[in-house]
PDB file of C-alpha atoms in Angstrom:
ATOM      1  CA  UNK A  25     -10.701   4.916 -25.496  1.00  0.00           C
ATOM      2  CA  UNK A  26     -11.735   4.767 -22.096  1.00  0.00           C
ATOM      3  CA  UNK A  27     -10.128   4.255 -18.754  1.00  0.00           C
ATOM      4  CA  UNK A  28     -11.735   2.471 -16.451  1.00  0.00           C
ATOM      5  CA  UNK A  29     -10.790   0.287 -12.964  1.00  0.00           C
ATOM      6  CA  UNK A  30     -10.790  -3.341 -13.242  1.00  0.00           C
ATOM      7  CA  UNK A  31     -13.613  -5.116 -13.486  1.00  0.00           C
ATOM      8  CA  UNK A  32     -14.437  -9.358 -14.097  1.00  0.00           C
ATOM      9  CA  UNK A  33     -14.915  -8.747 -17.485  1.00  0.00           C
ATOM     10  CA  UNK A  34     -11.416  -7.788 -18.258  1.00  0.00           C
ATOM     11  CA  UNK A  35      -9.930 -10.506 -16.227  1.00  0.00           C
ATOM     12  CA  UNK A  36      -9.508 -12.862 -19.433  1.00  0.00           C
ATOM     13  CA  UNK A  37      -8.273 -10.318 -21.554  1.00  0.00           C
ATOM     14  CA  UNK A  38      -5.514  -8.902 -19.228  1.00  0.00           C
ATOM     15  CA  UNK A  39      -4.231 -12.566 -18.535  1.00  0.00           C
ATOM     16  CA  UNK A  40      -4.050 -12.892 -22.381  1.00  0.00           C
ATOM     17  CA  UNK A  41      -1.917 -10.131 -22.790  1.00  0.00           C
ATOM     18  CA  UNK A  42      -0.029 -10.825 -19.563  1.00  0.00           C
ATOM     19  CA  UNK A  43       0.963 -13.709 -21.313  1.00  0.00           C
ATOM     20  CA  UNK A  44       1.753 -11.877 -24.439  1.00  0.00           C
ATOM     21  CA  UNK A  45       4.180  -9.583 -22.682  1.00  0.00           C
ATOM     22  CA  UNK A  46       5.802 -10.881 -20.087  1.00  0.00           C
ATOM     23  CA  UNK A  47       7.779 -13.775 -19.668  1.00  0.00           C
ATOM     24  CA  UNK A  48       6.830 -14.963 -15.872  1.00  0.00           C
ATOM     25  CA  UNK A  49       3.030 -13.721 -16.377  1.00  0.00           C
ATOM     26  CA  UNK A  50       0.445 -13.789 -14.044  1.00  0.00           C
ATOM     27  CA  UNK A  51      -2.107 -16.086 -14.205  1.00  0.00           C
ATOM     28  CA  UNK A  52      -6.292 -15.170 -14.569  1.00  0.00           C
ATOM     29  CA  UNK A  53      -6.653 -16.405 -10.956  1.00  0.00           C
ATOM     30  CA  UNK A  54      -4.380 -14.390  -9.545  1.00  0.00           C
ATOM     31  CA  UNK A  55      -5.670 -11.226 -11.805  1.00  0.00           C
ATOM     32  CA  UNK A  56      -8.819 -12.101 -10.872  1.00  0.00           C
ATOM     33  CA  UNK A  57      -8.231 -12.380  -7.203  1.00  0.00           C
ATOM     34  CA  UNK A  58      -6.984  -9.224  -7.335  1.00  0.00           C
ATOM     35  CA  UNK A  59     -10.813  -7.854  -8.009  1.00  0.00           C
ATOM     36  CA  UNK A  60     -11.512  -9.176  -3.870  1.00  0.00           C
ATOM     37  CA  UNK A  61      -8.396  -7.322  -2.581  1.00  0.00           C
ATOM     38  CA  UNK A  62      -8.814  -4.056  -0.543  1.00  0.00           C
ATOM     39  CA  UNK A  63      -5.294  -3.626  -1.068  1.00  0.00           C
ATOM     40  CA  UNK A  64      -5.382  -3.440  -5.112  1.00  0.00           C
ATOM     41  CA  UNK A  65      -6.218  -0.908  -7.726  1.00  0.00           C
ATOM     42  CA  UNK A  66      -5.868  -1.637 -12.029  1.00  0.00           C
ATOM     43  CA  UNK A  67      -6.804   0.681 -14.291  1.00  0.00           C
ATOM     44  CA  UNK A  68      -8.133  -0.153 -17.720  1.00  0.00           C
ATOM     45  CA  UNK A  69      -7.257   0.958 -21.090  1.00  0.00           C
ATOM     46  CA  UNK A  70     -10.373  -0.300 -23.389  1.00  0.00           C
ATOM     47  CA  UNK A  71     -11.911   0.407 -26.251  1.00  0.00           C
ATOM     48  CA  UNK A  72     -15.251  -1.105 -27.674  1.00  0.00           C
ATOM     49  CA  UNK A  73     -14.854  -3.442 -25.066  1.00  0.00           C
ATOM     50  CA  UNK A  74     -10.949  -4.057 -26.034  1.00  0.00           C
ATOM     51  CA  UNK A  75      -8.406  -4.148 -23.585  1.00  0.00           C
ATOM     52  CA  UNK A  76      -5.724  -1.966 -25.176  1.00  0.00           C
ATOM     53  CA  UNK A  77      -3.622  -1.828 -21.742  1.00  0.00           C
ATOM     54  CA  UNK A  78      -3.678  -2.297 -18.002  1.00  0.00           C
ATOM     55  CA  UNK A  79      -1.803  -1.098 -14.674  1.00  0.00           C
ATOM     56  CA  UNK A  80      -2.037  -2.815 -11.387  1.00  0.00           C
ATOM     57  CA  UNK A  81      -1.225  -1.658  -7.970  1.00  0.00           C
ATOM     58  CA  UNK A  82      -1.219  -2.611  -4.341  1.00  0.00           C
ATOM     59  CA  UNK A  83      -1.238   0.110  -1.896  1.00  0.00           C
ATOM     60  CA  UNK A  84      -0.815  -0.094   1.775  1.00  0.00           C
ATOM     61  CA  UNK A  85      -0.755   2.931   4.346  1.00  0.00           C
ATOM     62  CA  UNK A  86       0.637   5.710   2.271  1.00  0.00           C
ATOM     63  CA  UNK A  87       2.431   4.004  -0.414  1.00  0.00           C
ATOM     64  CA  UNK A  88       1.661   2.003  -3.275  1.00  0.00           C
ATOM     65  CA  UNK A  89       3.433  -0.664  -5.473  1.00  0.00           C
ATOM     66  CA  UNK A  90       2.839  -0.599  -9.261  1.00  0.00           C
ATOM     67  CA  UNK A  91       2.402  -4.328 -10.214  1.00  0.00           C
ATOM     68  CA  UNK A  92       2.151  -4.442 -13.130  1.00  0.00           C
ATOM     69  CA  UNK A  93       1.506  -2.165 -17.044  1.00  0.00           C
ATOM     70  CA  UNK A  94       1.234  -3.575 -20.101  1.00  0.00           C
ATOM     71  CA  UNK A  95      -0.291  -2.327 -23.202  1.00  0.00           C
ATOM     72  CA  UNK A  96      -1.138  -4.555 -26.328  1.00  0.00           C
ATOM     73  CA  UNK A  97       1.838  -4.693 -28.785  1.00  0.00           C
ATOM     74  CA  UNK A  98      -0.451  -3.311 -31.544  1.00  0.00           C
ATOM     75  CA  UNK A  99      -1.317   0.184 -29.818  1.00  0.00           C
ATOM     76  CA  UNK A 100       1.992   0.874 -28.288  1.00  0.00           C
ATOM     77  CA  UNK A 101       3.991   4.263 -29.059  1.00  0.00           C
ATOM     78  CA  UNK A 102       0.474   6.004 -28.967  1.00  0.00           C
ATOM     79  CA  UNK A 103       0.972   7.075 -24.747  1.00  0.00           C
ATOM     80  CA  UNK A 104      -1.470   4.589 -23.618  1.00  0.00           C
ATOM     81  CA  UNK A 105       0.987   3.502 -21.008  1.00  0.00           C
ATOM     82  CA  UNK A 106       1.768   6.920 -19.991  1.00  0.00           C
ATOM     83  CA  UNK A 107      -1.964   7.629 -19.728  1.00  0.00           C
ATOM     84  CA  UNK A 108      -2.438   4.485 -17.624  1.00  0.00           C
ATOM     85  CA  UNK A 109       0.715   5.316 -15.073  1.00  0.00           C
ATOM     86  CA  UNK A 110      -1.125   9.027 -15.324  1.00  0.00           C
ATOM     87  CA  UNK A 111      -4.363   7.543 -14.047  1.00  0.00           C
ATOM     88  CA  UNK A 112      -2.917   5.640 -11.550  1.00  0.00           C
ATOM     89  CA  UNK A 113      -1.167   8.418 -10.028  1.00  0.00           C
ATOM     90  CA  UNK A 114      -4.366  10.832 -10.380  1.00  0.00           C
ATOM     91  CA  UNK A 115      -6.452   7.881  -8.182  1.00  0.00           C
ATOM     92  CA  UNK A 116      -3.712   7.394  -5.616  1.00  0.00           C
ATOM     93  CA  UNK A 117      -3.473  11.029  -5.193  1.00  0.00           C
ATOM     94  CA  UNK A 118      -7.027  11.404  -4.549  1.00  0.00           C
ATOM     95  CA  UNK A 119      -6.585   8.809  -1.834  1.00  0.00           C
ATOM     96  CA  UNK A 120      -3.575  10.494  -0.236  1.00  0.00           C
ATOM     97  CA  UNK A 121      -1.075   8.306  -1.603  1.00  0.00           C
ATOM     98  CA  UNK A 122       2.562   9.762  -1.142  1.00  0.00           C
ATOM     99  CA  UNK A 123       4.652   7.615  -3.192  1.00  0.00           C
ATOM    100  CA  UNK A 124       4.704   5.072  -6.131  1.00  0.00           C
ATOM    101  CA  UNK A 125       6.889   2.466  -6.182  1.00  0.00           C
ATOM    102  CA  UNK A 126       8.007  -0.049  -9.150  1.00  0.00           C
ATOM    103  CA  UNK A 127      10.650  -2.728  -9.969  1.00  0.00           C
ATOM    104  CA  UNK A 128      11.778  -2.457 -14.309  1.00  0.00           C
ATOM    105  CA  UNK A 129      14.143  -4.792 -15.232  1.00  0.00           C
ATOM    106  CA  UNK A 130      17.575  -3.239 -15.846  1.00  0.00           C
ATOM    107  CA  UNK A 131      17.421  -4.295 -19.811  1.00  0.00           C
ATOM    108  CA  UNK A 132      14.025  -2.614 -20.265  1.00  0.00           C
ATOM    109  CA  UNK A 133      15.293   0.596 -21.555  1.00  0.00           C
ATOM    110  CA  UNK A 134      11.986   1.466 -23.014  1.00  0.00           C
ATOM    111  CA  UNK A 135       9.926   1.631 -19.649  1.00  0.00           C
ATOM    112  CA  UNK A 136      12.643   2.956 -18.044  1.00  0.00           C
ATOM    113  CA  UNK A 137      12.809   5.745 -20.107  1.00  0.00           C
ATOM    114  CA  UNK A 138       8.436   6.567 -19.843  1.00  0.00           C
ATOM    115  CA  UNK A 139       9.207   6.032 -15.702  1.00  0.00           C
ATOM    116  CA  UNK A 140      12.007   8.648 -15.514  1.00  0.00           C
ATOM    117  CA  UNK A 141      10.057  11.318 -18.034  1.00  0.00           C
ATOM    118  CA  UNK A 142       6.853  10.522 -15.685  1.00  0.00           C
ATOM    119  CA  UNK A 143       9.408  11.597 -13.046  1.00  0.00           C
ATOM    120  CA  UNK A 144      10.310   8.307 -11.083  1.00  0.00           C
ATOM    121  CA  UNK A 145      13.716   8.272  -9.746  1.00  0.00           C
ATOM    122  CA  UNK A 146      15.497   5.508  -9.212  1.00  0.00           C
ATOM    123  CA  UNK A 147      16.084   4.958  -6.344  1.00  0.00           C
ATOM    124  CA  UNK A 148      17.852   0.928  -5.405  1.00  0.00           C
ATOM    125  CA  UNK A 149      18.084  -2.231  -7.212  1.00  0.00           C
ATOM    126  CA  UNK A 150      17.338  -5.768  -6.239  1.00  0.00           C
ATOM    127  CA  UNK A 151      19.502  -8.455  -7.363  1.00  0.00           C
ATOM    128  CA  UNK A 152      18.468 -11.262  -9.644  1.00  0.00           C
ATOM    129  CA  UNK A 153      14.828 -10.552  -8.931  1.00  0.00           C
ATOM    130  CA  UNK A 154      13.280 -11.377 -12.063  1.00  0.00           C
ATOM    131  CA  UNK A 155      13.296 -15.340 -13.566  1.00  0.00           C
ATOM    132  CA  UNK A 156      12.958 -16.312 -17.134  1.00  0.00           C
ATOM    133  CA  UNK A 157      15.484 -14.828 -17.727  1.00  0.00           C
ATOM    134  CA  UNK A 158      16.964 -14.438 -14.361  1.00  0.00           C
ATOM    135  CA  UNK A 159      17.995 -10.350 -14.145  1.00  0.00           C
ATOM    136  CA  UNK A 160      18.028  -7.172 -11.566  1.00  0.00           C
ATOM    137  CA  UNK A 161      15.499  -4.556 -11.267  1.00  0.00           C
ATOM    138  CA  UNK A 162      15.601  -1.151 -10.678  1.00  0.00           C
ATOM    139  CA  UNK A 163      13.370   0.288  -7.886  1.00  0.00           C
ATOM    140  CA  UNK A 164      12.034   3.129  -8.940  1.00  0.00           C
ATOM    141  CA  UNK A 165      10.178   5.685  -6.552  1.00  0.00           C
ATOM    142  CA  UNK A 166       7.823   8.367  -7.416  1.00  0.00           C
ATOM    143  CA  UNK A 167       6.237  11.325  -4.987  1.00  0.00           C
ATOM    144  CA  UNK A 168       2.816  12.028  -4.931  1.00  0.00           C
ATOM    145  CA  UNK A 169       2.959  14.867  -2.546  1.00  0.00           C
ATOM    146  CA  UNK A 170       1.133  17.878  -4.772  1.00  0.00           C
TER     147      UNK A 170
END
């Protein structure tokens, strides 16, 4: 398995499993328009050519936003998304990123849980932010400061 940033190749197959894992997912325009932005940053998880998993960010100034981590339903529990949040962090940290930022949906014990032992706090929540079905998030905050 390799990690690797985003490239148009993997556009399809991260819309695929956007739609696989998420209920409001984003569409392979939008993923792909992320490719032009000087703003954004995804990592890949692939093997063989595979997408296994993917994490997008935006990042202006000195902080970034995760967007988005998913990994294939078939390869999760092996720390593929705690190697892709690890990557992310490495990159922005390199770039003088101070903080990471994420919204989790309150029911999503499972993520919360890999956030807080990759040592995101949290840190506010925003009401009724997510649709289908309508729920809070946690905001989540993470220092990059080494």
């Amino acid at each position: 398995m390799i990690f690797t940033e985003m490239k148009s190749e993997h556009v399809s197959q991260i819309a695929q499993l956007e739609t696989l894992c998420f209920s409001d997912p984003w569409s392979e325009k939008s993923i792909a328009s992320e490719l032009d932005n000087p703003l954004a940053l995804w990592i890949v998880a692939e093997d063989a050519g595979k997408v296994l998993g993917y994490v997008g960010s935006q990042t202006v100034l000195d902080a970034s936003d995760m967007m988005n981590l998913a990994v294939s339903p078939n390869y999760r529990r092996r720390g593929i998304g705690q190697a892709l949040v690890n990557a992310l962090v490495e990159h922005l940290q390199q770039n003088k990123v101070i903080a990471l930022l994420l919204e989790v949906r309150v029911s999503n014990a499972p993520a919360i849980a890999l956030y807080e032992s990759l040592g995101f706090e949290q840190v506010g929540r925003r009401p009724k932010y997510y649709h289908n079905p309508r729920e809070d998030a946690l905001i989540m905050r993470k220092e990059l400061v080494r």
